[in-house]
């Protein structure tokens, strides 16, 4: 896609992924020009006509130089990175490399080019096991796994850079992203899948057994409670965060609904929405799962003017189910044509 070199442009790292693509699409709808960089490590098919897509590592110094020189980049939204908690425990080195070291390289490049606005995908994982729920942003950060440590390390780096160099940043602490933009084909497909809602849909469709990880938690039905947020609501929070940065301010926000749902409630809702029954077995607890993770989203509501619109459990699961049943996108992403070391 040809872009206008003068138009305000947002660089979106990891913009071919689940949350990044939803946010990038909304930005394009709001009149921003969008450049996506993504390593396509998951082999996803993605060929939007609303953004320029470049296949590369998000810390590639030469490509960043070219993009920042060529386009009028106002801000960087950073979604790229590793997300699987279990993998971070098994192999933390790669998580520190991808989630921290490379972010430092990206920030340094931004600074060299005078780009001072950054929106960061953080996580509720920074809180670890909360002592008080709903969780406010002032709750102490005590991550309990390497994934959460890397997210918190970047938050600390951003605060330090903000104080020392005037970087303006927003760190968005996601609770549980879910749902899909069905109309525009932007949804969740992880390989391997570890997230509860896609796994439930898979179980409903295939007849395979779904495992509940523990039913002896301190919750009304004994299964873990999480705060599920529709990805379209997550996307709108990113747009609002960008607007917030226009005021040259920095802040951290929780992104959740403030309402939790248990794993058993999800099973019931998936059964209802799909009309299919699910074979369920109860297994032992997965290590590191707190009983209850629910956001207090008041700060985002007050300072960003953000409110979830699509995040009822009904809508989340209905949209996730519609997306799950869609065949893969017809447009095929060609590895060869996008492998670039020079972009212009
Ligand atoms: N669960 C099951 N069975 C499964 C899969 C999950 O019972 O087969 C349960 C989990 O034990 C948990 C809930 O469903 O209680 C949600 O699990 P997910 O793996 O879908 O999501 P998490 O809450 O573990 O993780 C999410 C993000 C992480 C992020 C974390 C922050 O996916 O990237 O929130 O709290 F770190």
CSV table of C-alpha atoms and ligand atoms in Angstrom, one decimal:
chain,number,residue,atom,x,y,z
A,1,UNK,CA,0.0,0.0,0.0
A,2,UNK,CA,1.3,3.5,-1.0
A,3,UNK,CA,1.5,6.0,1.9
A,4,UNK,CA,1.6,9.7,2.1
A,5,UNK,CA,5.0,10.6,3.6
A,6,UNK,CA,3.6,13.8,5.2
A,7,UNK,CA,0.6,12.3,6.9
A,8,UNK,CA,0.7,11.6,10.7
A,9,UNK,CA,1.7,8.0,10.9
A,10,UNK,CA,1.7,5.4,13.7
A,11,UNK,CA,4.2,2.6,13.7
A,12,UNK,CA,2.6,-0.6,15.1
A,13,UNK,CA,4.9,-3.4,16.1
A,14,UNK,CA,3.3,-6.8,16.1
A,15,UNK,CA,0.4,-5.3,14.1
A,16,UNK,CA,-0.4,-8.6,12.4
A,17,UNK,CA,-1.1,-10.3,15.7
A,18,UNK,CA,-4.4,-10.6,17.6
A,19,UNK,CA,-4.6,-7.4,19.6
A,20,UNK,CA,-2.2,-5.4,17.4
A,21,UNK,CA,-4.2,-5.9,14.3
A,22,UNK,CA,-7.4,-4.8,16.0
A,23,UNK,CA,-5.8,-1.7,17.3
A,24,UNK,CA,-4.0,-0.9,14.0
A,25,UNK,CA,-7.3,-1.3,12.1
A,26,UNK,CA,-9.1,1.1,14.4
A,27,UNK,CA,-6.3,3.7,14.1
A,28,UNK,CA,-6.6,3.5,10.3
A,29,UNK,CA,-10.4,4.0,10.6
A,30,UNK,CA,-9.7,7.1,12.7
A,31,UNK,CA,-7.6,8.6,9.9
A,32,UNK,CA,-4.1,7.7,10.9
A,33,UNK,CA,-1.7,6.2,8.5
A,34,UNK,CA,-0.4,2.9,9.8
A,35,UNK,CA,2.8,1.1,9.2
A,36,UNK,CA,2.9,-2.4,10.6
A,37,UNK,CA,6.1,-4.3,11.3
A,38,UNK,CA,5.8,-7.9,12.3
A,39,UNK,CA,8.0,-10.9,12.1
A,40,UNK,CA,5.2,-13.3,11.1
A,41,UNK,CA,6.7,-15.9,13.2
A,42,UNK,CA,3.4,-17.6,13.7
A,43,UNK,CA,2.9,-17.8,9.9
A,44,UNK,CA,-0.4,-15.9,10.1
A,45,UNK,CA,-2.1,-14.8,7.0
A,46,UNK,CA,-2.5,-11.1,6.9
A,47,UNK,CA,-2.8,-8.8,3.9
A,48,UNK,CA,-4.7,-5.6,4.9
A,49,UNK,CA,-5.5,-2.9,2.4
A,50,UNK,CA,-5.5,-0.3,5.2
A,51,UNK,CA,-1.9,-0.4,6.3
A,52,UNK,CA,1.6,-0.8,5.0
A,53,UNK,CA,3.0,-4.1,6.2
A,54,UNK,CA,6.8,-4.8,6.5
A,55,UNK,CA,8.1,-8.1,7.6
A,56,UNK,CA,11.0,-7.6,10.0
A,57,UNK,CA,12.1,-7.8,13.5
A,58,UNK,CA,10.8,-4.8,15.5
A,59,UNK,CA,14.3,-4.0,16.7
A,60,UNK,CA,15.9,-4.0,13.2
A,61,UNK,CA,17.9,-0.9,13.4
A,62,UNK,CA,18.3,-0.3,9.6
A,63,UNK,CA,14.6,-0.7,8.9
A,64,UNK,CA,13.6,1.5,11.8
A,65,UNK,CA,16.0,4.2,10.5
A,66,UNK,CA,14.3,3.9,7.1
A,67,UNK,CA,10.8,4.1,8.5
A,68,UNK,CA,11.5,6.9,10.9
A,69,UNK,CA,13.3,8.9,8.1
A,70,UNK,CA,10.8,8.3,5.4
A,71,UNK,CA,7.4,8.7,7.2
A,72,UNK,CA,6.0,11.3,9.6
A,73,UNK,CA,5.9,8.9,12.6
A,74,UNK,CA,4.2,10.5,15.5
A,75,UNK,CA,4.1,7.5,17.9
A,76,UNK,CA,5.0,3.9,18.2
A,77,UNK,CA,2.5,1.3,19.5
A,78,UNK,CA,4.3,-1.7,20.7
A,79,UNK,CA,2.5,-5.1,20.7
A,80,UNK,CA,5.3,-7.4,19.5
A,81,UNK,CA,6.7,-9.8,22.0
A,82,UNK,CA,6.3,-13.2,23.7
A,83,UNK,CA,3.2,-13.9,25.7
A,84,UNK,CA,3.1,-17.4,27.0
A,85,UNK,CA,3.6,-17.5,30.7
A,86,UNK,CA,4.6,-21.2,30.8
A,87,UNK,CA,7.2,-20.8,28.1
A,88,UNK,CA,8.7,-17.8,30.0
A,89,UNK,CA,9.3,-20.1,33.0
A,90,UNK,CA,10.9,-22.8,30.9
A,91,UNK,CA,13.1,-20.4,28.8
A,92,UNK,CA,13.3,-16.9,30.4
A,93,UNK,CA,16.4,-15.9,28.4
A,94,UNK,CA,14.4,-15.5,25.2
A,95,UNK,CA,11.7,-13.5,27.0
A,96,UNK,CA,14.3,-11.0,28.3
A,97,UNK,CA,15.7,-10.8,24.8
A,98,UNK,CA,12.4,-10.3,23.0
A,99,UNK,CA,10.5,-8.4,25.6
A,100,UNK,CA,13.1,-6.2,27.2
A,101,UNK,CA,16.4,-6.0,25.3
A,102,UNK,CA,14.8,-5.4,21.9
A,103,UNK,CA,12.4,-2.8,23.4
A,104,UNK,CA,15.5,-0.8,24.6
A,105,UNK,CA,16.8,-0.9,21.1
A,106,UNK,CA,13.5,0.4,19.7
A,107,UNK,CA,13.3,3.2,22.3
A,108,UNK,CA,16.9,4.2,21.5
A,109,UNK,CA,16.1,4.4,17.8
A,110,UNK,CA,12.9,6.5,18.5
A,111,UNK,CA,15.0,8.9,20.6
A,112,UNK,CA,17.6,9.3,17.9
A,113,UNK,CA,14.8,10.3,15.5
A,114,UNK,CA,13.0,12.6,18.0
A,115,UNK,CA,9.9,10.4,18.4
A,116,UNK,CA,8.7,10.7,21.9
A,117,UNK,CA,5.3,8.9,22.1
A,118,UNK,CA,5.0,5.3,23.0
A,119,UNK,CA,2.1,3.0,23.8
A,120,UNK,CA,3.0,-0.2,25.5
A,121,UNK,CA,1.2,-3.5,25.8
A,122,UNK,CA,1.6,-4.4,29.4
A,123,UNK,CA,-0.3,-7.0,31.4
A,124,UNK,CA,-2.1,-7.7,34.6
A,125,UNK,CA,0.7,-10.2,35.1
A,126,UNK,CA,2.7,-7.3,36.6
A,127,UNK,CA,0.6,-7.5,39.8
A,128,UNK,CA,1.3,-11.2,40.5
A,129,UNK,CA,-1.0,-12.6,43.1
A,130,UNK,CA,-3.1,-9.6,44.1
A,131,UNK,CA,-3.8,-8.8,47.8
A,132,UNK,CA,-6.8,-6.7,47.0
A,133,UNK,CA,-9.4,-7.1,44.2
A,134,UNK,CA,-10.6,-5.3,42.1
A,135,UNK,CA,-7.0,-4.2,41.4
A,136,UNK,CA,-6.1,-0.5,41.2
A,137,UNK,CA,-3.0,0.7,39.4
A,138,UNK,CA,-1.4,1.6,42.7
A,139,UNK,CA,-1.5,-2.0,43.8
A,140,UNK,CA,2.1,-3.2,44.3
A,141,UNK,CA,3.7,-4.9,41.3
A,142,UNK,CA,5.1,-8.3,42.3
A,143,UNK,CA,5.1,-10.4,39.2
A,144,UNK,CA,5.3,-14.2,39.8
A,145,UNK,CA,6.8,-15.4,36.5
A,146,UNK,CA,9.4,-14.2,34.0
A,147,UNK,CA,6.7,-13.0,31.6
A,148,UNK,CA,5.3,-10.6,34.2
A,149,UNK,CA,8.9,-9.6,35.2
A,150,UNK,CA,9.7,-8.6,31.6
A,151,UNK,CA,6.5,-6.5,31.3
A,152,UNK,CA,7.3,-4.8,34.6
A,153,UNK,CA,10.9,-4.3,33.6
A,154,UNK,CA,9.8,-2.3,30.5
A,155,UNK,CA,7.3,-0.3,32.6
A,156,UNK,CA,10.3,0.7,34.9
A,157,UNK,CA,12.4,1.5,31.8
A,158,UNK,CA,9.6,3.7,30.4
A,159,UNK,CA,9.2,5.7,33.7
A,160,UNK,CA,13.0,6.2,33.8
A,161,UNK,CA,13.1,7.3,30.2
A,162,UNK,CA,10.2,9.6,30.8
A,163,UNK,CA,11.9,11.4,33.7
A,164,UNK,CA,15.3,11.5,32.0
A,165,UNK,CA,14.6,12.1,28.3
A,166,UNK,CA,11.0,13.4,28.2
A,167,UNK,CA,9.5,10.2,26.7
A,168,UNK,CA,5.7,10.3,26.8
A,169,UNK,CA,4.3,6.8,27.3
A,170,UNK,CA,1.1,5.0,28.2
A,171,UNK,CA,1.4,1.4,29.5
A,172,UNK,CA,-1.8,-0.5,29.2
A,173,UNK,CA,-2.1,-3.4,31.6
A,174,UNK,CA,-4.4,-5.8,29.8
A,175,UNK,CA,-6.5,-8.3,31.8
A,176,UNK,CA,-7.9,-11.1,29.6
A,177,UNK,CA,-8.3,-10.1,25.9
A,178,UNK,CA,-11.0,-12.1,24.2
A,179,UNK,CA,-13.6,-11.9,21.3
A,180,UNK,CA,-13.0,-10.8,17.8
A,181,UNK,CA,-13.8,-8.3,15.1
A,182,UNK,CA,-15.7,-10.7,13.0
A,183,UNK,CA,-16.7,-8.3,10.3
A,184,UNK,CA,-13.1,-7.5,9.5
A,185,UNK,CA,-11.7,-10.9,10.1
A,186,UNK,CA,-9.5,-9.9,13.1
A,187,UNK,CA,-9.4,-12.5,15.8
A,188,UNK,CA,-7.5,-15.0,17.9
A,189,UNK,CA,-5.6,-17.9,16.4
A,190,UNK,CA,-2.6,-19.0,18.5
A,191,UNK,CA,-0.5,-22.0,17.7
A,192,UNK,CA,-0.4,-23.8,20.1
A,193,UNK,CA,-3.5,-22.4,21.7
A,194,UNK,CA,-3.4,-21.9,25.4
A,195,UNK,CA,-6.2,-19.4,26.0
A,196,UNK,CA,-9.3,-20.6,27.7
A,197,UNK,CA,-12.0,-19.3,25.3
A,198,UNK,CA,-10.6,-20.6,22.0
A,199,UNK,CA,-9.8,-23.9,23.8
A,200,UNK,CA,-13.5,-24.1,24.9
A,201,UNK,CA,-14.7,-23.4,21.4
A,202,UNK,CA,-12.4,-26.1,20.0
A,203,UNK,CA,-13.7,-28.6,22.6
A,204,UNK,CA,-17.3,-27.7,21.7
A,205,UNK,CA,-16.7,-28.2,18.0
A,206,UNK,CA,-14.4,-31.3,18.1
A,207,UNK,CA,-16.0,-33.1,21.0
A,208,UNK,CA,-12.6,-33.3,22.7
A,209,UNK,CA,-12.5,-32.9,26.5
A,210,UNK,CA,-11.9,-29.5,28.0
A,211,UNK,CA,-9.8,-29.4,31.2
A,212,UNK,CA,-10.7,-27.1,34.0
A,213,UNK,CA,-7.5,-26.3,35.8
A,214,UNK,CA,-8.7,-26.6,39.4
A,215,UNK,CA,-12.1,-26.2,41.1
A,216,UNK,CA,-10.8,-25.7,44.6
A,217,UNK,CA,-10.1,-21.9,44.4
A,218,UNK,CA,-11.6,-19.4,46.8
A,219,UNK,CA,-14.4,-18.4,44.4
A,220,UNK,CA,-18.1,-19.1,44.5
A,221,UNK,CA,-17.9,-22.1,42.2
A,222,UNK,CA,-14.3,-23.0,42.9
A,223,UNK,CA,-13.0,-22.1,39.5
A,224,UNK,CA,-10.7,-19.2,38.7
A,225,UNK,CA,-12.2,-15.8,38.0
A,226,UNK,CA,-10.7,-13.5,35.3
A,227,UNK,CA,-11.8,-10.2,33.7
A,228,UNK,CA,-12.5,-10.8,30.0
A,229,UNK,CA,-12.3,-7.8,27.8
A,230,UNK,CA,-13.5,-7.7,24.1
A,231,UNK,CA,-10.6,-7.0,21.8
A,232,UNK,CA,-12.6,-4.2,20.1
A,233,UNK,CA,-12.7,-2.4,23.5
A,234,UNK,CA,-9.0,-3.0,23.9
A,235,UNK,CA,-8.5,-1.4,20.5
A,236,UNK,CA,-10.5,1.7,21.4
A,237,UNK,CA,-8.4,2.1,24.6
A,238,UNK,CA,-5.3,2.3,22.4
A,239,UNK,CA,-6.8,5.0,20.3
A,240,UNK,CA,-7.7,6.9,23.5
A,241,UNK,CA,-4.2,6.4,24.8
A,242,UNK,CA,-2.8,8.0,21.7
A,243,UNK,CA,-5.0,11.0,22.2
A,244,UNK,CA,-3.9,11.2,25.8
A,245,UNK,CA,-0.3,11.4,24.7
A,246,UNK,CA,-1.1,14.6,22.7
A,247,UNK,CA,-1.2,16.3,26.1
A,248,UNK,CA,2.5,15.2,26.7
A,249,UNK,CA,1.6,13.1,29.7
A,250,UNK,CA,2.6,9.6,30.7
A,251,UNK,CA,0.5,7.1,32.7
A,252,UNK,CA,-0.3,3.5,33.4
A,253,UNK,CA,-3.8,2.1,33.0
A,254,UNK,CA,-5.7,-1.1,33.8
A,255,UNK,CA,-7.8,-2.4,30.9
A,256,UNK,CA,-10.6,-4.6,32.1
A,257,UNK,CA,-14.3,-4.4,32.7
A,258,UNK,CA,-14.3,-4.6,36.5
A,259,UNK,CA,-16.5,-7.7,36.3
A,260,UNK,CA,-15.1,-11.2,36.6
A,261,UNK,CA,-16.3,-14.5,35.1
A,262,UNK,CA,-15.3,-17.9,36.3
A,263,UNK,CA,-14.1,-20.8,34.1
A,264,UNK,CA,-17.4,-22.6,34.9
A,265,UNK,CA,-19.4,-19.6,33.8
A,266,UNK,CA,-17.4,-19.6,30.5
A,267,UNK,CA,-18.2,-23.3,30.0
A,268,UNK,CA,-21.9,-22.5,30.4
A,269,UNK,CA,-21.8,-19.5,28.1
A,270,UNK,CA,-20.0,-21.4,25.4
A,271,UNK,CA,-22.5,-24.2,25.6
A,272,UNK,CA,-25.3,-21.7,25.3
A,273,UNK,CA,-23.9,-19.7,22.5
A,274,UNK,CA,-22.7,-22.6,20.4
A,275,UNK,CA,-25.7,-24.9,21.2
A,276,UNK,CA,-23.1,-27.7,21.6
A,277,UNK,CA,-22.3,-29.6,24.7
A,278,UNK,CA,-18.8,-29.8,26.1
A,279,UNK,CA,-17.1,-32.7,27.8
A,280,UNK,CA,-15.4,-31.3,30.9
A,281,UNK,CA,-12.9,-32.8,33.2
A,282,UNK,CA,-11.4,-31.2,36.3
A,283,UNK,CA,-7.6,-31.3,36.5
A,284,UNK,CA,-5.3,-30.1,39.1
A,285,UNK,CA,-4.4,-26.4,39.3
A,286,UNK,CA,-2.1,-24.9,36.8
A,287,UNK,CA,0.8,-23.4,38.7
A,288,UNK,CA,0.8,-19.6,39.1
A,289,UNK,CA,-2.9,-19.1,38.6
A,290,UNK,CA,-4.3,-16.6,41.2
A,291,UNK,CA,-8.0,-17.2,42.3
A,292,UNK,CA,-9.3,-13.9,41.0
A,293,UNK,CA,-7.9,-11.2,38.7
A,294,UNK,CA,-10.3,-8.4,38.2
A,295,UNK,CA,-9.5,-4.8,37.2
A,296,UNK,CA,-10.6,-1.6,38.7
A,297,UNK,CA,-10.8,0.4,35.4
A,298,UNK,CA,-11.8,3.7,37.0
A,299,UNK,CA,-8.5,5.5,36.0
A,300,UNK,CA,-9.0,4.7,32.3
A,301,UNK,CA,-12.5,5.8,32.5
A,302,UNK,CA,-11.7,9.1,34.2
A,303,UNK,CA,-8.5,10.0,32.4
A,304,UNK,CA,-9.0,8.4,29.0
A,305,UNK,CA,-12.8,8.7,28.8
A,306,UNK,CA,-12.8,5.0,27.9
A,307,UNK,CA,-15.6,2.6,28.5
A,308,UNK,CA,-16.0,-1.0,27.3
A,309,UNK,CA,-18.9,-1.4,24.9
A,310,UNK,CA,-18.6,-4.9,23.6
A,311,UNK,CA,-17.4,-6.8,26.7
A,312,UNK,CA,-20.5,-8.6,28.0
A,313,UNK,CA,-19.7,-12.3,28.2
A,314,UNK,CA,-22.5,-13.0,25.6
A,315,UNK,CA,-20.9,-10.7,23.0
A,316,UNK,CA,-17.4,-11.9,23.6
A,317,UNK,CA,-18.2,-15.5,23.2
A,318,UNK,CA,-20.7,-15.0,20.3
A,319,UNK,CA,-18.0,-13.1,18.4
A,320,UNK,CA,-15.2,-15.5,19.3
A,321,UNK,CA,-17.5,-18.4,18.0
A,322,UNK,CA,-18.3,-16.6,14.8
A,323,UNK,CA,-14.7,-16.0,14.1
A,324,UNK,CA,-13.7,-19.5,15.1
A,325,UNK,CA,-16.1,-20.9,12.5
A,326,UNK,CA,-14.7,-18.7,9.7
A,327,UNK,CA,-12.3,-20.3,7.3
A,328,UNK,CA,-8.8,-18.9,7.3
A,329,UNK,CA,-8.4,-15.6,5.3
A,330,UNK,CA,-8.3,-16.3,1.6
A,331,UNK,CA,-5.4,-13.9,0.9
A,332,UNK,CA,-2.2,-15.6,1.5
A,333,UNK,CA,0.7,-13.9,3.1
A,334,UNK,CA,3.8,-14.6,0.9
A,335,UNK,CA,7.0,-15.0,2.9
A,336,UNK,CA,9.2,-14.3,-0.1
A,337,UNK,CA,7.7,-11.0,-1.2
A,338,UNK,CA,7.7,-9.5,2.2
A,339,UNK,CA,11.2,-10.5,3.4
A,340,UNK,CA,12.8,-7.1,3.3
A,341,UNK,CA,16.1,-5.6,4.4
A,342,UNK,CA,15.4,-2.4,2.5
A,343,UNK,CA,12.0,-0.8,2.5
A,344,UNK,CA,12.1,2.1,0.1
B,1,LIG,N1,-8.0,-22.4,32.0
B,1,LIG,C1,-8.5,-23.7,32.2
B,1,LIG,N2,-8.3,-24.6,31.2
B,1,LIG,C2,-7.6,-24.4,30.1
B,1,LIG,C3,-7.0,-23.1,29.9
B,1,LIG,C4,-7.2,-22.1,30.9
B,1,LIG,O1,-9.2,-23.9,33.2
B,1,LIG,O2,-7.5,-25.3,29.3
B,1,LIG,C5,-8.2,-21.4,33.0
B,1,LIG,C6,-6.9,-20.9,33.6
B,1,LIG,O3,-6.5,-21.7,34.7
B,1,LIG,C7,-7.3,-19.5,34.0
B,1,LIG,C8,-8.4,-19.1,33.0
B,1,LIG,O4,-8.8,-20.3,32.4
B,1,LIG,O5,-7.9,-19.5,35.3
B,1,LIG,C9,-7.8,-18.1,32.0
B,1,LIG,O6,-6.6,-18.7,31.4
B,1,LIG,P1,-5.9,-18.2,30.1
B,1,LIG,O7,-4.7,-19.0,29.9
B,1,LIG,O8,-6.9,-18.0,29.0
B,1,LIG,O9,-5.5,-16.7,30.6
B,1,LIG,P2,-4.6,-16.2,31.8
B,1,LIG,O10,-5.5,-15.5,32.7
B,1,LIG,O11,-3.7,-17.3,32.4
B,1,LIG,O12,-3.5,-15.3,31.1
B,1,LIG,C10,-3.8,-14.0,30.5
B,1,LIG,C11,-3.0,-13.7,29.3
B,1,LIG,C12,-1.5,-13.7,29.7
B,1,LIG,C13,-1.3,-12.7,30.9
B,1,LIG,C14,-2.3,-12.9,32.0
B,1,LIG,C15,-2.3,-11.8,32.9
B,1,LIG,O13,-3.1,-14.7,28.3
B,1,LIG,O14,-0.7,-13.3,28.7
B,1,LIG,O15,-3.7,-13.0,31.5
B,1,LIG,O16,-2.9,-12.1,34.1
B,1,LIG,F1,-0.1,-12.8,31.4
